[in-house]
Amino acid sequence: MINIAIDGPAGAGKSTIAKKVAAEKNYIYVDTGAMYRAMALYLLRSGIDREDAAAISAACGKPEITIEYRDGIQVVLLDGENVNEFLRTPRVSDMASRSSANPDVRAKLLELQKDLARRENVVMDGRDIGTVVLPDAQVKIFLTASVDVRADRRYRELIEKGEKADLDEIRAQIKERDERDMNRPISPLKQAEDAVLVDTSDMTIDEVVAAIMHIIEEKI
Ligand code: DC
């Protein structure tokens, strides 16, 4: 199987880019952040305190999180319920960033991710794909952009959806999430030694896709 790993911080454009690259290659796009978000949603719905590591460990084995593809779109099922529409709220983002630091949460989702990549050609995005989940991926990309550019992208995304958004608040949240994702002891966000760094700050989406397709062609 061909495995392409795309890692990077929040708002770097991973999912937009990974989706397009997967479509070009006719591979399956796997959004691992959505799996952590589904777990976070489960924990929130169960009334678990985001600071209570023992309760998170005890609860995370319970839900069944599965991934399906409907018309090419990844659907995350939490105990059979399609929860896609609930995954992108600030509350879920915050809980996902906290609960994803828990080793039991990671162990559970790691198996699911490895299993998908064994069965399918995938473009998988996340934080630890090149370093931990798919260390043998044929292509590894580390996608990044400046904090200001990433905050601006998130802000526009929300405004386009008709939601309220505050740029300063988004920038602060992104910084906080980066800090937590990069400094946790288990599977922190970091560039794999054999990953190619792509800084998208001054690139359009099409330019980034073209750059990555070029890297893939060189490697495979
Ligand atoms: O990519 P995202 O914003 O949807 O990810 C949500 C959270 O999940 C993020 O704060 C970090 C965590 N995450 C992770 O720890 N490992 C991954 N492979 C993917 C996401």
Short mmCIF file of C-alpha atoms and ligand atoms in Angstrom, two decimals:
data_model
loop_
_atom_site.label_atom_id
_atom_site.label_comp_id
_atom_site.label_asym_id
_atom_site.label_seq_id
_atom_site.Cartn_x
_atom_site.Cartn_y
_atom_site.Cartn_z
CA MET A 1 0.00 0.00 0.00
CA ILE A 2 1.09 3.57 -0.62
CA ASN A 3 0.99 5.78 2.48
CA ILE A 4 1.38 9.55 2.36
CA ALA A 5 1.71 11.33 5.72
CA ILE A 6 0.90 15.01 6.15
CA ASP A 7 1.57 16.59 9.53
CA GLY A 8 1.54 20.14 10.77
CA PRO A 9 0.00 22.63 13.18
CA ALA A 10 -3.62 23.76 13.34
CA GLY A 11 -4.66 25.87 10.37
CA ALA A 12 -1.70 25.00 8.12
CA GLY A 13 -4.16 23.76 5.48
CA LYS A 14 -3.59 20.04 6.02
CA SER A 15 -7.13 18.83 5.43
CA THR A 16 -7.77 21.03 2.36
CA ILE A 17 -4.50 19.95 0.80
CA ALA A 18 -4.67 16.29 1.84
CA LYS A 19 -8.18 15.98 0.38
CA LYS A 20 -7.06 17.38 -2.97
CA VAL A 21 -3.93 15.25 -3.13
CA ALA A 22 -5.98 12.15 -2.27
CA ALA A 23 -8.47 12.98 -5.04
CA GLU A 24 -5.65 13.45 -7.59
CA LYS A 25 -4.06 10.13 -6.65
CA ASN A 26 -7.38 8.34 -6.13
CA TYR A 27 -6.31 7.41 -2.59
CA ILE A 28 -8.40 7.56 0.56
CA TYR A 29 -8.12 10.70 2.69
CA VAL A 30 -7.91 9.97 6.41
CA ASP A 31 -8.44 12.92 8.75
CA THR A 32 -7.06 11.69 12.08
CA GLY A 33 -7.92 14.97 13.81
CA ALA A 34 -11.59 14.10 13.22
CA MET A 35 -11.07 10.86 15.16
CA TYR A 36 -9.60 12.79 18.12
CA ARG A 37 -12.49 15.22 17.81
CA ALA A 38 -15.07 12.39 17.88
CA MET A 39 -13.43 11.07 21.03
CA ALA A 40 -13.52 14.59 22.52
CA LEU A 41 -17.21 14.88 21.66
CA TYR A 42 -17.87 11.60 23.44
CA LEU A 43 -15.98 12.80 26.53
CA LEU A 44 -17.87 16.13 26.56
CA ARG A 45 -21.21 14.39 26.15
CA SER A 46 -20.26 12.10 29.04
CA GLY A 47 -19.69 15.17 31.23
CA ILE A 48 -16.02 14.41 31.78
CA ASP A 49 -13.81 17.22 33.06
CA ARG A 50 -11.11 18.15 30.54
CA GLU A 51 -8.49 18.19 33.33
CA ASP A 52 -9.44 14.76 34.71
CA ALA A 53 -6.90 12.42 33.10
CA ALA A 54 -8.03 9.36 35.07
CA ALA A 55 -11.65 9.83 33.99
CA ILE A 56 -10.56 10.33 30.37
CA SER A 57 -8.49 7.13 30.51
CA ALA A 58 -11.37 5.21 32.02
CA ALA A 59 -13.92 6.47 29.49
CA CYS A 60 -11.98 6.37 26.25
CA GLY A 61 -12.21 2.61 25.82
CA LYS A 62 -15.99 2.72 25.73
CA PRO A 63 -17.06 4.43 22.52
CA GLU A 64 -16.84 2.77 19.16
CA ILE A 65 -15.29 5.20 16.69
CA THR A 66 -15.33 4.11 13.08
CA ILE A 67 -14.68 5.74 9.76
CA GLU A 68 -16.72 5.26 6.63
CA TYR A 69 -16.58 6.85 3.22
CA ARG A 70 -19.82 8.08 1.70
CA ASP A 71 -19.55 9.68 -1.75
CA GLY A 72 -15.84 10.11 -1.10
CA ILE A 73 -16.41 12.04 2.14
CA GLN A 74 -15.04 10.74 5.43
CA VAL A 75 -17.88 10.13 7.86
CA VAL A 76 -16.96 9.65 11.51
CA LEU A 77 -19.32 7.37 13.37
CA LEU A 78 -19.51 7.58 17.15
CA ASP A 79 -21.33 4.47 18.32
CA GLY A 80 -23.00 4.37 14.93
CA GLU A 81 -24.06 8.05 14.84
CA ASN A 82 -22.68 10.30 12.10
CA VAL A 83 -21.12 13.11 14.18
CA ASN A 84 -19.36 15.07 11.41
CA GLU A 85 -21.43 18.20 11.98
CA PHE A 86 -20.50 18.41 15.68
CA LEU A 87 -16.74 18.12 15.36
CA ARG A 88 -15.61 21.63 14.41
CA THR A 89 -16.76 23.73 17.38
CA PRO A 90 -14.23 25.59 19.59
CA ARG A 91 -15.35 23.48 22.57
CA VAL A 92 -14.58 20.23 20.75
CA SER A 93 -11.27 21.66 19.43
CA ASP A 94 -10.22 22.51 22.97
CA MET A 95 -11.20 19.13 24.40
CA ALA A 96 -9.54 17.29 21.48
CA SER A 97 -6.29 19.13 22.04
CA ARG A 98 -6.39 18.19 25.74
CA SER A 99 -7.62 14.60 25.52
CA SER A 100 -5.27 13.77 22.64
CA ALA A 101 -2.39 14.15 25.11
CA ASN A 102 -3.76 11.13 26.99
CA PRO A 103 -1.84 7.89 26.25
CA ASP A 104 -4.94 5.70 26.40
CA VAL A 105 -6.79 7.89 23.92
CA ARG A 106 -3.79 7.77 21.59
CA ALA A 107 -3.33 4.01 21.87
CA LYS A 108 -6.95 3.41 20.91
CA LEU A 109 -6.94 5.67 17.86
CA LEU A 110 -3.48 4.60 16.72
CA GLU A 111 -4.69 1.07 16.03
CA LEU A 112 -7.60 2.35 13.97
CA GLN A 113 -5.28 4.55 11.91
CA LYS A 114 -2.65 1.86 11.32
CA ASP A 115 -5.32 -0.58 10.28
CA LEU A 116 -6.74 1.79 7.66
CA ALA A 117 -3.28 2.39 6.19
CA ARG A 118 -2.60 -1.34 5.96
CA ARG A 119 -5.72 -1.89 3.89
CA GLU A 120 -5.82 1.16 1.63
CA ASN A 121 -3.63 3.64 -0.22
CA VAL A 122 -4.02 6.67 2.01
CA VAL A 123 -3.22 10.32 2.42
CA MET A 124 -3.39 10.66 6.20
CA ASP A 125 -3.14 13.97 8.02
CA GLY A 126 -2.53 14.73 11.69
CA ARG A 127 0.27 15.59 14.09
CA ASP A 128 2.22 12.33 14.51
CA ILE A 129 1.55 10.49 11.26
CA GLY A 130 5.11 10.61 9.89
CA THR A 131 6.71 10.10 13.29
CA VAL A 132 4.53 7.49 15.02
CA VAL A 133 1.51 6.24 13.06
CA LEU A 134 3.15 5.56 9.68
CA PRO A 135 6.92 5.72 10.22
CA ASP A 136 7.39 3.79 6.96
CA ALA A 137 5.21 6.07 4.82
CA GLN A 138 6.71 6.49 1.35
CA VAL A 139 6.10 10.25 1.42
CA LYS A 140 6.10 12.54 4.47
CA ILE A 141 5.18 16.20 4.32
CA PHE A 142 5.34 18.73 7.16
CA LEU A 143 2.97 21.52 6.26
CA THR A 144 3.21 24.80 8.11
CA ALA A 145 2.48 28.53 7.89
CA SER A 146 2.98 31.52 10.16
CA VAL A 147 0.62 31.91 13.12
CA ASP A 148 -0.87 35.08 11.60
CA VAL A 149 -1.64 33.39 8.29
CA ARG A 150 -3.15 30.34 10.00
CA ALA A 151 -5.33 32.49 12.26
CA ASP A 152 -6.47 34.53 9.28
CA ARG A 153 -7.46 31.36 7.37
CA ARG A 154 -9.49 30.01 10.28
CA TYR A 155 -11.16 33.39 10.72
CA ARG A 156 -12.23 33.55 7.07
CA GLU A 157 -13.44 29.95 7.16
CA LEU A 158 -15.77 30.78 10.06
CA ILE A 159 -16.99 34.06 8.54
CA GLU A 160 -17.73 32.29 5.25
CA LYS A 161 -19.83 29.78 7.16
CA GLY A 162 -21.78 32.71 8.62
CA GLU A 163 -20.40 32.18 12.11
CA LYS A 164 -19.16 34.84 14.51
CA ALA A 165 -15.40 35.07 14.86
CA ASP A 166 -12.81 37.23 16.56
CA LEU A 167 -9.38 37.24 14.90
CA ASP A 168 -7.40 37.99 18.08
CA GLU A 169 -9.19 35.24 19.95
CA ILE A 170 -8.56 32.73 17.15
CA ARG A 171 -4.88 33.68 17.05
CA ALA A 172 -4.60 33.15 20.82
CA GLN A 173 -6.38 29.78 20.59
CA ILE A 174 -4.11 28.61 17.78
CA LYS A 175 -1.00 29.58 19.77
CA GLU A 176 -2.31 27.77 22.82
CA ARG A 177 -3.13 24.64 20.82
CA ASP A 178 0.28 24.65 19.07
CA GLU A 179 1.98 24.95 22.42
CA ARG A 180 0.06 21.98 23.83
CA ASP A 181 0.37 19.82 20.69
CA MET A 182 4.15 20.43 20.47
CA ASN A 183 5.02 20.04 24.12
CA ARG A 184 3.08 16.98 25.23
CA PRO A 185 5.27 14.02 26.20
CA ILE A 186 3.56 11.47 23.94
CA SER A 187 3.58 11.83 20.16
CA PRO A 188 4.15 15.59 20.13
CA LEU A 189 3.74 17.52 16.92
CA LYS A 190 7.13 17.53 15.28
CA GLN A 191 8.62 17.21 11.85
CA ALA A 192 9.85 13.68 11.06
CA GLU A 193 13.51 13.60 10.07
CA ASP A 194 12.62 12.35 6.61
CA ALA A 195 9.68 14.73 6.07
CA VAL A 196 9.76 17.51 3.49
CA LEU A 197 8.91 20.93 4.95
CA VAL A 198 6.38 22.99 2.98
CA ASP A 199 5.69 26.51 4.30
CA THR A 200 2.36 27.57 2.82
CA SER A 201 2.31 31.15 4.19
CA ASP A 202 2.74 32.72 0.75
CA MET A 203 1.29 29.94 -1.39
CA THR A 204 -2.15 29.41 -2.88
CA ILE A 205 -3.91 26.08 -2.38
CA ASP A 206 -3.20 25.08 -5.99
CA GLU A 207 0.49 25.91 -5.57
CA VAL A 208 0.73 23.76 -2.45
CA VAL A 209 -1.03 20.84 -4.15
CA ALA A 210 1.30 21.13 -7.15
CA ALA A 211 4.37 21.23 -4.89
CA ILE A 212 3.24 18.12 -3.03
CA MET A 213 2.34 16.23 -6.22
CA HIS A 214 5.86 16.99 -7.41
CA ILE A 215 7.35 15.62 -4.17
CA ILE A 216 5.19 12.48 -4.48
CA GLU A 217 6.29 11.89 -8.05
CA GLU A 218 9.92 12.14 -7.02
CA LYS A 219 9.51 9.66 -4.17
CA ILE A 220 7.23 6.97 -5.57
O1 DC B 1 -6.22 18.55 13.02
P1 DC B 1 -7.31 18.93 14.02
O2 DC B 1 -7.30 20.38 14.38
O3 DC B 1 -8.66 18.45 13.59
O4 DC B 1 -6.92 18.11 15.36
C1 DC B 1 -7.66 18.22 16.54
C2 DC B 1 -6.76 17.93 17.75
O5 DC B 1 -6.40 16.55 17.75
C3 DC B 1 -5.45 18.73 17.78
O6 DC B 1 -5.42 19.64 18.84
C4 DC B 1 -4.36 17.72 18.00
C5 DC B 1 -5.03 16.39 18.03
N1 DC B 1 -4.45 15.46 17.06
C6 DC B 1 -3.42 14.67 17.49
O7 DC B 1 -3.00 14.78 18.64
N2 DC B 1 -2.88 13.75 16.66
C7 DC B 1 -3.32 13.62 15.41
N3 DC B 1 -2.77 12.70 14.61
C8 DC B 1 -4.36 14.45 14.92
C9 DC B 1 -4.90 15.38 15.78
#
